Amino acid sequence: MTAPSWQLWRDRRGRVSLLRIATLILLFLPVAKGLYDAGAIVHGARPLNDVIHRAGFWALVFLGVTLAVTPFRRIARYGGLIDVRRMLGVGAFCYIAAHLLLFVADQSYDLIKVAHEITHRVYLIIGGIAWLGLAVLAATSTDGMVRRLGALRWRRLHQLIYGIALLALIHYFQQTKADVTVPTFAAGLFGWLISYRLLAWWQDTNELSVLSLLGLSVAVSVLTFIGEAVGIGIAFHVSPLRVLETAFDFDVGIRPGWQVLAAGLAVVVLDIVRSRWSSREPRRRPVAAE
Ligand code: HEM
């Protein structure tokens, strides 16, 4: 029996799926948090702007989670995770649709003003292009569209996700006025996810070795440190080397480079644990990286 497509908690065979239920809960958590914070939001200086920020932030988070499915299901040896990738991607689009709708509401539903703003501010032009890209991917995410486009063309089209993620990160950096720690951490994580695919493609494998994962995590962490130092150096006219010297000064906070390294090492530990405990099938001849 196949379940009607609106019954999101059922898998393709129509069985109730705990993984799908957990994913739905995860996707609704930011809404629940927003409702919980409603009092503070309403009494804040700019309630609509607060909610715009929340929606944009969670869209980016779920975009990252969607991109993490492929590496994570391989590293955690949990192939079933692929079942919720589409749900996560469409969830990210719902948040981004809300992000734009709230922006329209913030402009008092004056669509001429909305169009003027979006076409006259660089960070909104970039966000707008990313928005359109996500809309195309969400619209082509149905089984019917996969059939119509053909698997290869569909896959090529959906590789746009990497460019969209890059534009979304630039938009995030541009609208952040002061502290870029969180955007830098996000950029490091996206960098890890994209580098994972590039390395898997380059090594022509579906499973990176522990050593490759370790090397990847250290390299991306170093690049995050360098990227942050160069960015701060340019923005505040200081030497990037002086910024790098503060990496071990934990009184001013833990730099995003360390956070990215911690996340990467957690993945390495997961890989070691899962390779020990799971009855892994013998390594198959890999197909190209997804
Ligand atoms: C037409 C499309 C878009 C518009 C009009 C738009 C508009 C905005 C506005 C007005 C802000 C707040 C800026 C401020 O307060 O100064 C913002 C922040 C943000 N937007 Fe967008 N955006 C668009 C697309 C996107 C896309 C596609 C993404 C990501 C997938 C995104 C992610 C974010 C993030 C992460 C923030 C910052 C949230 C935070 O502060 O935590 N936006 N956007």
PDB file of C-alpha atoms in Angstrom, residues 114-288:
ATOM      1  CA  VAL A 114       9.597  45.090  -2.235  1.00  0.00           C
ATOM      2  CA  ALA A 115      10.796  44.842  -5.850  1.00  0.00           C
ATOM      3  CA  HIS A 116      12.701  48.128  -5.506  1.00  0.00           C
ATOM      4  CA  GLU A 117      14.421  46.995  -2.292  1.00  0.00           C
ATOM      5  CA  ILE A 118      15.344  43.580  -3.681  1.00  0.00           C
ATOM      6  CA  THR A 119      16.811  45.025  -6.878  1.00  0.00           C
ATOM      7  CA  HIS A 120      18.681  47.893  -5.207  1.00  0.00           C
ATOM      8  CA  ARG A 121      20.503  46.223  -2.327  1.00  0.00           C
ATOM      9  CA  VAL A 122      23.310  43.840  -3.153  1.00  0.00           C
ATOM     10  CA  TYR A 123      22.621  41.510  -0.208  1.00  0.00           C
ATOM     11  CA  LEU A 124      18.968  41.255  -1.250  1.00  0.00           C
ATOM     12  CA  ILE A 125      19.844  40.652  -4.916  1.00  0.00           C
ATOM     13  CA  ILE A 126      22.048  37.756  -3.762  1.00  0.00           C
ATOM     14  CA  GLY A 127      19.358  36.488  -1.348  1.00  0.00           C
ATOM     15  CA  GLY A 128      16.766  36.824  -4.126  1.00  0.00           C
ATOM     16  CA  ILE A 129      18.804  34.689  -6.547  1.00  0.00           C
ATOM     17  CA  ALA A 130      19.281  32.044  -3.826  1.00  0.00           C
ATOM     18  CA  TRP A 131      15.540  32.212  -3.110  1.00  0.00           C
ATOM     19  CA  LEU A 132      14.645  31.604  -6.767  1.00  0.00           C
ATOM     20  CA  GLY A 133      17.106  28.706  -6.927  1.00  0.00           C
ATOM     21  CA  LEU A 134      15.554  27.069  -3.868  1.00  0.00           C
ATOM     22  CA  ALA A 135      12.080  27.576  -5.342  1.00  0.00           C
ATOM     23  CA  VAL A 136      13.150  25.748  -8.525  1.00  0.00           C
ATOM     24  CA  LEU A 137      14.592  22.862  -6.492  1.00  0.00           C
ATOM     25  CA  ALA A 138      11.477  22.637  -4.283  1.00  0.00           C
ATOM     26  CA  ALA A 139       9.192  22.692  -7.355  1.00  0.00           C
ATOM     27  CA  THR A 140      11.163  19.882  -9.007  1.00  0.00           C
ATOM     28  CA  SER A 141      11.365  17.719  -5.904  1.00  0.00           C
ATOM     29  CA  THR A 142       8.311  15.583  -6.634  1.00  0.00           C
ATOM     30  CA  ASP A 143       8.528  12.006  -7.975  1.00  0.00           C
ATOM     31  CA  GLY A 144       6.691  13.192 -11.106  1.00  0.00           C
ATOM     32  CA  MET A 145       9.326  15.846 -11.819  1.00  0.00           C
ATOM     33  CA  VAL A 146      12.147  13.338 -11.282  1.00  0.00           C
ATOM     34  CA  ARG A 147      10.492  11.089 -13.890  1.00  0.00           C
ATOM     35  CA  ARG A 148       9.834  13.951 -16.286  1.00  0.00           C
ATOM     36  CA  LEU A 149      13.376  15.337 -16.109  1.00  0.00           C
ATOM     37  CA  GLY A 150      15.118  11.962 -16.008  1.00  0.00           C
ATOM     38  CA  ALA A 151      17.425  10.960 -13.148  1.00  0.00           C
ATOM     39  CA  LEU A 152      20.594  12.414 -14.666  1.00  0.00           C
ATOM     40  CA  ARG A 153      19.141  15.820 -15.572  1.00  0.00           C
ATOM     41  CA  TRP A 154      17.339  15.989 -12.217  1.00  0.00           C
ATOM     42  CA  ARG A 155      20.578  15.274 -10.386  1.00  0.00           C
ATOM     43  CA  ARG A 156      22.476  17.882 -12.383  1.00  0.00           C
ATOM     44  CA  LEU A 157      19.760  20.457 -11.701  1.00  0.00           C
ATOM     45  CA  HIS A 158      19.818  19.682  -7.985  1.00  0.00           C
ATOM     46  CA  GLN A 159      23.578  20.195  -7.872  1.00  0.00           C
ATOM     47  CA  LEU A 160      22.602  23.876  -7.978  1.00  0.00           C
ATOM     48  CA  ILE A 161      22.169  23.466  -4.230  1.00  0.00           C
ATOM     49  CA  TYR A 162      25.905  24.092  -3.702  1.00  0.00           C
ATOM     50  CA  GLY A 163      25.800  27.428  -5.518  1.00  0.00           C
ATOM     51  CA  ILE A 164      22.588  28.353  -3.691  1.00  0.00           C
ATOM     52  CA  ALA A 165      24.195  27.554  -0.322  1.00  0.00           C
ATOM     53  CA  LEU A 166      27.155  29.765  -1.232  1.00  0.00           C
ATOM     54  CA  LEU A 167      24.853  32.684  -2.170  1.00  0.00           C
ATOM     55  CA  ALA A 168      22.829  32.186   1.024  1.00  0.00           C
ATOM     56  CA  LEU A 169      26.043  32.347   3.080  1.00  0.00           C
ATOM     57  CA  ILE A 170      27.162  35.551   1.326  1.00  0.00           C
ATOM     58  CA  HIS A 171      23.692  37.029   2.033  1.00  0.00           C
ATOM     59  CA  TYR A 172      24.086  35.988   5.694  1.00  0.00           C
ATOM     60  CA  PHE A 173      27.542  37.600   5.970  1.00  0.00           C
ATOM     61  CA  GLN A 174      26.439  40.802   4.247  1.00  0.00           C
ATOM     62  CA  GLN A 175      23.467  41.426   6.497  1.00  0.00           C
ATOM     63  CA  THR A 176      25.456  40.674   9.672  1.00  0.00           C
ATOM     64  CA  LYS A 177      26.542  44.032  10.968  1.00  0.00           C
ATOM     65  CA  ALA A 178      28.981  43.264  13.772  1.00  0.00           C
ATOM     66  CA  ASP A 179      30.022  39.834  15.051  1.00  0.00           C
ATOM     67  CA  VAL A 180      30.593  37.352  12.214  1.00  0.00           C
ATOM     68  CA  THR A 181      31.408  34.375  14.473  1.00  0.00           C
ATOM     69  CA  VAL A 182      28.200  32.435  13.710  1.00  0.00           C
ATOM     70  CA  PRO A 183      28.265  33.097   9.926  1.00  0.00           C
ATOM     71  CA  THR A 184      31.953  32.044   9.886  1.00  0.00           C
ATOM     72  CA  PHE A 185      31.106  28.832  11.752  1.00  0.00           C
ATOM     73  CA  ALA A 186      28.243  28.189   9.301  1.00  0.00           C
ATOM     74  CA  ALA A 187      30.604  28.827   6.356  1.00  0.00           C
ATOM     75  CA  GLY A 188      33.101  26.356   7.873  1.00  0.00           C
ATOM     76  CA  LEU A 189      30.438  23.662   8.199  1.00  0.00           C
ATOM     77  CA  PHE A 190      29.187  24.219   4.634  1.00  0.00           C
ATOM     78  CA  GLY A 191      32.837  24.157   3.515  1.00  0.00           C
ATOM     79  CA  TRP A 192      33.250  20.769   5.217  1.00  0.00           C
ATOM     80  CA  LEU A 193      30.104  19.363   3.562  1.00  0.00           C
ATOM     81  CA  ILE A 194      31.125  20.512   0.094  1.00  0.00           C
ATOM     82  CA  SER A 195      34.781  19.449   0.552  1.00  0.00           C
ATOM     83  CA  TYR A 196      33.573  15.999   1.630  1.00  0.00           C
ATOM     84  CA  ARG A 197      31.826  15.580  -1.718  1.00  0.00           C
ATOM     85  CA  LEU A 198      34.772  16.957  -3.677  1.00  0.00           C
ATOM     86  CA  LEU A 199      37.178  14.586  -1.905  1.00  0.00           C
ATOM     87  CA  ALA A 200      34.847  11.593  -2.380  1.00  0.00           C
ATOM     88  CA  TRP A 201      34.563  12.476  -6.081  1.00  0.00           C
ATOM     89  CA  TRP A 202      38.334  12.970  -6.408  1.00  0.00           C
ATOM     90  CA  GLN A 203      39.100   9.679  -4.661  1.00  0.00           C
ATOM     91  CA  ASP A 204      36.308   8.022  -6.673  1.00  0.00           C
ATOM     92  CA  THR A 205      34.769   6.507  -3.574  1.00  0.00           C
ATOM     93  CA  ASN A 206      31.548   6.591  -1.598  1.00  0.00           C
ATOM     94  CA  GLU A 207      33.255   6.096   1.753  1.00  0.00           C
ATOM     95  CA  LEU A 208      36.138   8.243   2.890  1.00  0.00           C
ATOM     96  CA  SER A 209      38.705   6.571   5.149  1.00  0.00           C
ATOM     97  CA  VAL A 210      39.148   7.750   8.743  1.00  0.00           C
ATOM     98  CA  LEU A 211      42.416   9.371   7.703  1.00  0.00           C
ATOM     99  CA  SER A 212      40.735  11.271   4.857  1.00  0.00           C
ATOM    100  CA  LEU A 213      37.975  12.463   7.215  1.00  0.00           C
ATOM    101  CA  LEU A 214      40.590  13.596   9.718  1.00  0.00           C
ATOM    102  CA  GLY A 215      42.631  15.390   7.043  1.00  0.00           C
ATOM    103  CA  LEU A 216      39.484  16.999   5.656  1.00  0.00           C
ATOM    104  CA  SER A 217      38.375  18.240   9.087  1.00  0.00           C
ATOM    105  CA  VAL A 218      41.794  19.699   9.945  1.00  0.00           C
ATOM    106  CA  ALA A 219      42.136  21.338   6.499  1.00  0.00           C
ATOM    107  CA  VAL A 220      38.658  22.924   6.626  1.00  0.00           C
ATOM    108  CA  SER A 221      39.294  24.110  10.188  1.00  0.00           C
ATOM    109  CA  VAL A 222      42.602  25.746   9.138  1.00  0.00           C
ATOM    110  CA  LEU A 223      40.841  27.388   6.166  1.00  0.00           C
ATOM    111  CA  THR A 224      38.133  28.672   8.529  1.00  0.00           C
ATOM    112  CA  PHE A 225      40.812  30.278  10.735  1.00  0.00           C
ATOM    113  CA  ILE A 226      42.496  31.822   7.686  1.00  0.00           C
ATOM    114  CA  GLY A 227      39.205  32.963   6.139  1.00  0.00           C
ATOM    115  CA  GLU A 228      38.119  34.609   9.376  1.00  0.00           C
ATOM    116  CA  ALA A 229      41.499  36.300   9.873  1.00  0.00           C
ATOM    117  CA  VAL A 230      41.560  37.653   6.307  1.00  0.00           C
ATOM    118  CA  GLY A 231      37.917  38.821   6.570  1.00  0.00           C
ATOM    119  CA  ILE A 232      38.490  40.627   9.883  1.00  0.00           C
ATOM    120  CA  GLY A 233      41.815  41.953   8.559  1.00  0.00           C
ATOM    121  CA  ILE A 234      40.105  43.533   5.549  1.00  0.00           C
ATOM    122  CA  ALA A 235      37.081  44.831   7.500  1.00  0.00           C
ATOM    123  CA  PHE A 236      39.072  46.408  10.350  1.00  0.00           C
ATOM    124  CA  HIS A 237      42.355  47.174   8.542  1.00  0.00           C
ATOM    125  CA  VAL A 238      44.452  44.969  10.807  1.00  0.00           C
ATOM    126  CA  SER A 239      47.003  42.333   9.929  1.00  0.00           C
ATOM    127  CA  PRO A 240      45.381  38.870   9.511  1.00  0.00           C
ATOM    128  CA  LEU A 241      48.429  37.461  11.342  1.00  0.00           C
ATOM    129  CA  ARG A 242      47.517  39.491  14.431  1.00  0.00           C
ATOM    130  CA  VAL A 243      43.988  38.087  14.229  1.00  0.00           C
ATOM    131  CA  LEU A 244      45.374  34.548  13.927  1.00  0.00           C
ATOM    132  CA  GLU A 245      47.467  35.129  17.060  1.00  0.00           C
ATOM    133  CA  THR A 246      44.229  35.433  19.056  1.00  0.00           C
ATOM    134  CA  ALA A 247      43.199  31.874  18.104  1.00  0.00           C
ATOM    135  CA  PHE A 248      44.486  30.532  21.426  1.00  0.00           C
ATOM    136  CA  ASP A 249      43.037  33.377  23.461  1.00  0.00           C
ATOM    137  CA  PHE A 250      39.953  31.575  24.749  1.00  0.00           C
ATOM    138  CA  ASP A 251      38.957  34.514  26.989  1.00  0.00           C
ATOM    139  CA  VAL A 252      37.588  36.302  23.901  1.00  0.00           C
ATOM    140  CA  GLY A 253      35.570  33.215  22.938  1.00  0.00           C
ATOM    141  CA  ILE A 254      36.150  30.010  21.012  1.00  0.00           C
ATOM    142  CA  ARG A 255      36.999  30.901  17.416  1.00  0.00           C
ATOM    143  CA  PRO A 256      34.825  29.335  14.656  1.00  0.00           C
ATOM    144  CA  GLY A 257      37.895  27.427  13.401  1.00  0.00           C
ATOM    145  CA  TRP A 258      37.966  25.442  16.671  1.00  0.00           C
ATOM    146  CA  GLN A 259      34.219  24.862  16.490  1.00  0.00           C
ATOM    147  CA  VAL A 260      34.552  23.493  12.951  1.00  0.00           C
ATOM    148  CA  LEU A 261      37.444  21.279  14.093  1.00  0.00           C
ATOM    149  CA  ALA A 262      35.332  19.967  17.004  1.00  0.00           C
ATOM    150  CA  ALA A 263      32.459  19.138  14.637  1.00  0.00           C
ATOM    151  CA  GLY A 264      34.863  17.434  12.204  1.00  0.00           C
ATOM    152  CA  LEU A 265      36.484  15.387  14.990  1.00  0.00           C
ATOM    153  CA  ALA A 266      33.031  14.343  16.235  1.00  0.00           C
ATOM    154  CA  VAL A 267      32.374  12.984  12.733  1.00  0.00           C
ATOM    155  CA  VAL A 268      35.704  11.113  12.791  1.00  0.00           C
ATOM    156  CA  VAL A 269      34.805   9.544  16.155  1.00  0.00           C
ATOM    157  CA  LEU A 270      31.381   8.572  14.796  1.00  0.00           C
ATOM    158  CA  ASP A 271      33.030   6.940  11.796  1.00  0.00           C
ATOM    159  CA  ILE A 272      35.423   4.936  14.012  1.00  0.00           C
ATOM    160  CA  VAL A 273      32.627   3.844  16.369  1.00  0.00           C
ATOM    161  CA  ARG A 274      30.285   2.859  13.559  1.00  0.00           C
ATOM    162  CA  SER A 275      32.965   0.973  11.642  1.00  0.00           C
ATOM    163  CA  ARG A 276      33.701  -1.068  14.793  1.00  0.00           C
ATOM    164  CA  TRP A 277      30.131  -1.759  15.801  1.00  0.00           C
ATOM    165  CA  SER A 278      28.283  -2.147  12.564  1.00  0.00           C
ATOM    166  CA  SER A 279      28.363  -5.325  10.567  1.00  0.00           C
ATOM    167  CA  ARG A 280      29.513  -3.475   7.504  1.00  0.00           C
ATOM    168  CA  GLU A 281      29.074  -4.931   4.113  1.00  0.00           C
ATOM    169  CA  PRO A 282      32.343  -5.348   2.205  1.00  0.00           C
ATOM    170  CA  ARG A 283      33.273  -2.128   0.465  1.00  0.00           C
ATOM    171  CA  ARG A 284      31.498  -1.938  -2.821  1.00  0.00           C
ATOM    172  CA  ARG A 285      32.923  -0.481  -5.958  1.00  0.00           C
ATOM    173  CA  PRO A 286      31.779   3.107  -5.610  1.00  0.00           C
ATOM    174  CA  VAL A 287      29.502   5.058  -7.860  1.00  0.00           C
ATOM    175  CA  ALA A 288      30.118   8.803  -8.312  1.00  0.00           C
TER     176      ALA A 288
END
